[in-house]
GROMACS .gro file of C-alpha atoms in nm:
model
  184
    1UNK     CA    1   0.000   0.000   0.000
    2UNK     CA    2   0.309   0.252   0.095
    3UNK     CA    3   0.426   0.181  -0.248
    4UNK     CA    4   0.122   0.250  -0.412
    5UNK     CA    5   0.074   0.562  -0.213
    6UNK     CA    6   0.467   0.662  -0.297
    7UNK     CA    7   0.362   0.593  -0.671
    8UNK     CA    8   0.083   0.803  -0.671
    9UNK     CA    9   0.316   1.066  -0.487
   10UNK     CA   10   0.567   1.081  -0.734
   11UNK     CA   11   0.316   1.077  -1.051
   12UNK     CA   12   0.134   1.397  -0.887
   13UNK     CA   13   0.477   1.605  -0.776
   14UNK     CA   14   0.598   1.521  -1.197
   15UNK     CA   15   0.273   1.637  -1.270
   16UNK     CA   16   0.261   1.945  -1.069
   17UNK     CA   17   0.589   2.014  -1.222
   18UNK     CA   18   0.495   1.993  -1.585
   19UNK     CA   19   0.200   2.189  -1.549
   20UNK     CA   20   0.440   2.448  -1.369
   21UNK     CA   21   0.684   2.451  -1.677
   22UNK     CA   22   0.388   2.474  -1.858
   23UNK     CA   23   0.285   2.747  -1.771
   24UNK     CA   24   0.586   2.957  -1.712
   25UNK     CA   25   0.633   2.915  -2.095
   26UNK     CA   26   0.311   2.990  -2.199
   27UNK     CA   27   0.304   3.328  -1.993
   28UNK     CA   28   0.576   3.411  -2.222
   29UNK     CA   29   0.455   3.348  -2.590
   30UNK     CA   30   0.134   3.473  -2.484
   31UNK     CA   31   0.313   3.790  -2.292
   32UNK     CA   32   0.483   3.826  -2.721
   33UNK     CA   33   0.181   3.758  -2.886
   34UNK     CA   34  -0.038   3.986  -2.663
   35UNK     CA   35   0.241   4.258  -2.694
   36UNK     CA   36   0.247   4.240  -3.126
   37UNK     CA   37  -0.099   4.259  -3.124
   38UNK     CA   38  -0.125   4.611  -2.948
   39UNK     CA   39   0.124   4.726  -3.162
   40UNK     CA   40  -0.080   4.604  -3.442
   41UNK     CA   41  -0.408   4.750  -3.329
   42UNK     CA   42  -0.175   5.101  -3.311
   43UNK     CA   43  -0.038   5.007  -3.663
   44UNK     CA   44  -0.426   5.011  -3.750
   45UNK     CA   45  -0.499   5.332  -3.625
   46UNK     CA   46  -0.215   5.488  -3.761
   47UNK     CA   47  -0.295   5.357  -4.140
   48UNK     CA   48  -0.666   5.487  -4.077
   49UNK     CA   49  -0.514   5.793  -4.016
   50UNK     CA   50  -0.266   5.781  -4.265
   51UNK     CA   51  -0.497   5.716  -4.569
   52UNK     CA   52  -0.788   6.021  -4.483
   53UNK     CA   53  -0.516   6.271  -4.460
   54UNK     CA   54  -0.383   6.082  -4.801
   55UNK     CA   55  -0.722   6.088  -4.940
   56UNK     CA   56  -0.767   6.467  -4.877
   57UNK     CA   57  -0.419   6.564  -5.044
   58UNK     CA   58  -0.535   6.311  -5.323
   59UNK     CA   59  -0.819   6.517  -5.378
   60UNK     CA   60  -0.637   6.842  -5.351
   61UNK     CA   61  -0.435   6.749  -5.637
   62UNK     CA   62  -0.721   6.634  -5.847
   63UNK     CA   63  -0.841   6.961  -5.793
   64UNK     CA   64  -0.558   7.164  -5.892
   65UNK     CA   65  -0.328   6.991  -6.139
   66UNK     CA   66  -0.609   6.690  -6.274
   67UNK     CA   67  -0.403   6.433  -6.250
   68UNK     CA   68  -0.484   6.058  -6.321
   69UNK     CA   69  -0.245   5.789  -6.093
   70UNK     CA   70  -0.353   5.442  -6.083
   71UNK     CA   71  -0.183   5.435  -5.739
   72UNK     CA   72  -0.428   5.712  -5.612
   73UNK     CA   73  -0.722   5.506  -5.739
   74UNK     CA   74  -0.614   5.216  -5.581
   75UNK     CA   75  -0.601   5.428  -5.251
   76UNK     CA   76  -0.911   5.552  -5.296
   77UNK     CA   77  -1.067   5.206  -5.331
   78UNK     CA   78  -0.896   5.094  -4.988
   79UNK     CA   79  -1.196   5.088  -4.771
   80UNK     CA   80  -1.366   4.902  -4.996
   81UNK     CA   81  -1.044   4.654  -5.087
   82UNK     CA   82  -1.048   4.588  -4.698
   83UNK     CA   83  -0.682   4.494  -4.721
   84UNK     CA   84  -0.440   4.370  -4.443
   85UNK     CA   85  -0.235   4.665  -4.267
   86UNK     CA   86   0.119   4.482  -4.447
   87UNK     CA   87  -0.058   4.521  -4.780
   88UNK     CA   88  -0.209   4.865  -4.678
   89UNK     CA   89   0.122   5.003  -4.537
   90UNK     CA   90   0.262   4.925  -4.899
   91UNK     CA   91   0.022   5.113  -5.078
   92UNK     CA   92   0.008   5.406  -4.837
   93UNK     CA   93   0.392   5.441  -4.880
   94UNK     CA   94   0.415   5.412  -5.229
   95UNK     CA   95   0.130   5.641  -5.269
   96UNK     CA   96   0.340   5.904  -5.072
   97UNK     CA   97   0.627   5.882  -5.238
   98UNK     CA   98   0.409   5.976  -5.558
   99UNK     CA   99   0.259   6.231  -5.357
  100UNK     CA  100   0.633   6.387  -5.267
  101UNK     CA  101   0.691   6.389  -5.663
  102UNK     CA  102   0.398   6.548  -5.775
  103UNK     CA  103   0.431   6.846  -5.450
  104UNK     CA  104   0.829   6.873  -5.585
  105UNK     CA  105   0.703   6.862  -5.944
  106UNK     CA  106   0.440   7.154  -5.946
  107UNK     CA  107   0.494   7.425  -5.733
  108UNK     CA  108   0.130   7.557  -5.754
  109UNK     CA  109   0.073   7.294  -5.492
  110UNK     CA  110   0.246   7.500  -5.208
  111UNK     CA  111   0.008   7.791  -5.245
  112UNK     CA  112  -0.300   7.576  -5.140
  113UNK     CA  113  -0.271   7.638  -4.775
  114UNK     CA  114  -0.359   7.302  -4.638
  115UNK     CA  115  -0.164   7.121  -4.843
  116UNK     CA  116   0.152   7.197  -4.658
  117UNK     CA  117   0.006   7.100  -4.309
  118UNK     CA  118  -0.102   6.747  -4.487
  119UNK     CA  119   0.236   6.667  -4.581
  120UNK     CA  120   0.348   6.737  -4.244
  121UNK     CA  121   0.097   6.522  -4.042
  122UNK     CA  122   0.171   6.230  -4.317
  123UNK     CA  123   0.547   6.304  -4.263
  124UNK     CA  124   0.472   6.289  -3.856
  125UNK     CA  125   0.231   6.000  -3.868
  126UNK     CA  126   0.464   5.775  -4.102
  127UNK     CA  127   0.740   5.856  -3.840
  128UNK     CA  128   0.497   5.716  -3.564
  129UNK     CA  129   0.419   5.402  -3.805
  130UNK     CA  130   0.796   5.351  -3.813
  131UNK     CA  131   0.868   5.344  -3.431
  132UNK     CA  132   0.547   5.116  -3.440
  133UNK     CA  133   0.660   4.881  -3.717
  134UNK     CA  134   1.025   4.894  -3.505
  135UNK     CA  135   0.896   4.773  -3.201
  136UNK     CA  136   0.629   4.532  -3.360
  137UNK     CA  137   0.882   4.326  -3.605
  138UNK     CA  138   1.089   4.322  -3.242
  139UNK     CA  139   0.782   4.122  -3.081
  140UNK     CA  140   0.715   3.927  -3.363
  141UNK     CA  141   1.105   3.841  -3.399
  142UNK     CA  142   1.100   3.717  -3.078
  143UNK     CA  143   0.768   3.513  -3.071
  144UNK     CA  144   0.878   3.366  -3.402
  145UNK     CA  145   1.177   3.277  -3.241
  146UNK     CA  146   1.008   3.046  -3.010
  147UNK     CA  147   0.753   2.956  -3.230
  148UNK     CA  148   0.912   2.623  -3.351
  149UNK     CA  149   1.061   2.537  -3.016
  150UNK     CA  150   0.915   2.287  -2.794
  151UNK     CA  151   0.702   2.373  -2.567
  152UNK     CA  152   0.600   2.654  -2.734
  153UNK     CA  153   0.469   2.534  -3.107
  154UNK     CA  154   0.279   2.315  -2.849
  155UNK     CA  155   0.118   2.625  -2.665
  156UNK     CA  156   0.095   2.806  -2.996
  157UNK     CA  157  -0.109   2.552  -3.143
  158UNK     CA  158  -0.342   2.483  -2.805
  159UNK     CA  159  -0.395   2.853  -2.808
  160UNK     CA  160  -0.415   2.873  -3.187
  161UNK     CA  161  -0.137   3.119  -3.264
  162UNK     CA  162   0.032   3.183  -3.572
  163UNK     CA  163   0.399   3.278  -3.704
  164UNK     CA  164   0.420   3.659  -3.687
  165UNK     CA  165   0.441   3.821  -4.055
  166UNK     CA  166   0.725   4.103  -3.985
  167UNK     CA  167   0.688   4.433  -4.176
  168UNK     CA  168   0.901   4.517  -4.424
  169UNK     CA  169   1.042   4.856  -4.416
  170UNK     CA  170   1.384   5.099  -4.462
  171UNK     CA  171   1.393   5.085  -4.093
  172UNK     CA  172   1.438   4.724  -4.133
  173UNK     CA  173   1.705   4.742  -4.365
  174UNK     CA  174   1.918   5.018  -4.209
  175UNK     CA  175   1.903   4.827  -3.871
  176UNK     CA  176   2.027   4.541  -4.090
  177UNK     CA  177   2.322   4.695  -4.255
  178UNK     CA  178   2.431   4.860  -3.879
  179UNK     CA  179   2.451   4.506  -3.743
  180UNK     CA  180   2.656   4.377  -4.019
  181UNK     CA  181   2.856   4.725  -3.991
  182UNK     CA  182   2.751   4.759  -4.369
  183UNK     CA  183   2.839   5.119  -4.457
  184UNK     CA  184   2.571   5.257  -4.695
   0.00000   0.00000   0.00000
């Protein structure tokens, strides 16, 4: 009976223990996966942001120089596309970068009085979506660091949690290259 109870014992305390290391690891995925997602929801916001103030200097230019971009379309069409905040991100920055040609381009553009002020919230905003992108691909590093590893693809799949896709940016690059001491 002793050895029965001393069985029993020893199957409970190994028990105890697994659920303990358990745990302990699945605070931390879920602590990474909790953290990229608030970044994300602040990448959202940002993008929302981002594409009415686009969509107003859009429409400033149609009004002034009549201009026909299939980039600006496709911005215009974003609410409707209802695309994900990697794919939006893309289009909002190549849509500025058309937008910084065409203000360089045509100088008639700096006497509209808004227009100015609309670059400049962009300019600040896309700084913001930078720091946000930064710190989010630095969650999302991590978690898919630990993704594959065991106990935490276990965890990832009980909670059903996916690899992180990071975003891809200049940021990215130019913390690349200073890693590698690449000089540009």
């Amino acid at each position: 009976m002793t050895v029965v109870l001393f069985i029993i014992g020893v199957i409970v305390l190994v028990g105890c223990l697994i659920a303990i290391f358990f745990i302990t690891k699945s605070e931390n995925i879920l602590s990474l996966a909790y953290k990229t997602q608030l970044c994300e929801n602040d990448i959202d916001d940002k993008l929302k942001e981002k594409e009415d103030l686009e969509l107003r200097v859009i429409n400033i230019i149609n009004r002034q120089i009549k201009l026909d971009i299939k980039i600006f379309e496709e911005v215009k069409n974003l609410k409707v596309d209802k695309l994900s905040n990697y794919d939006k991100d893309s289009l909002l920055s190549s849509s500025f970068v058309e937008i910084n040609k065409i203000y360089s381009d045509n100088h008639e553009l700096s006497d509209v009085k808004s227009f100015d002020g609309l670059i400049r919230d962009i300019e600040k905003i896309e700084v913001e979506l930078m720091g946000l992108r930064t710190l989010y691909n630095k969650w999302a590093s991590e978690f898919n660091n630990l993704y594959p590893k065991f106990p935490y693809k276990l965890i990832c799949k009980f909670k059903k949690l996916t690899i992180k896709t990071l975003y891809d940016g200049k940021e990215l690059r130019t913390n690349d290259e200073k890693e590698l001491n690449i000089e540009i």
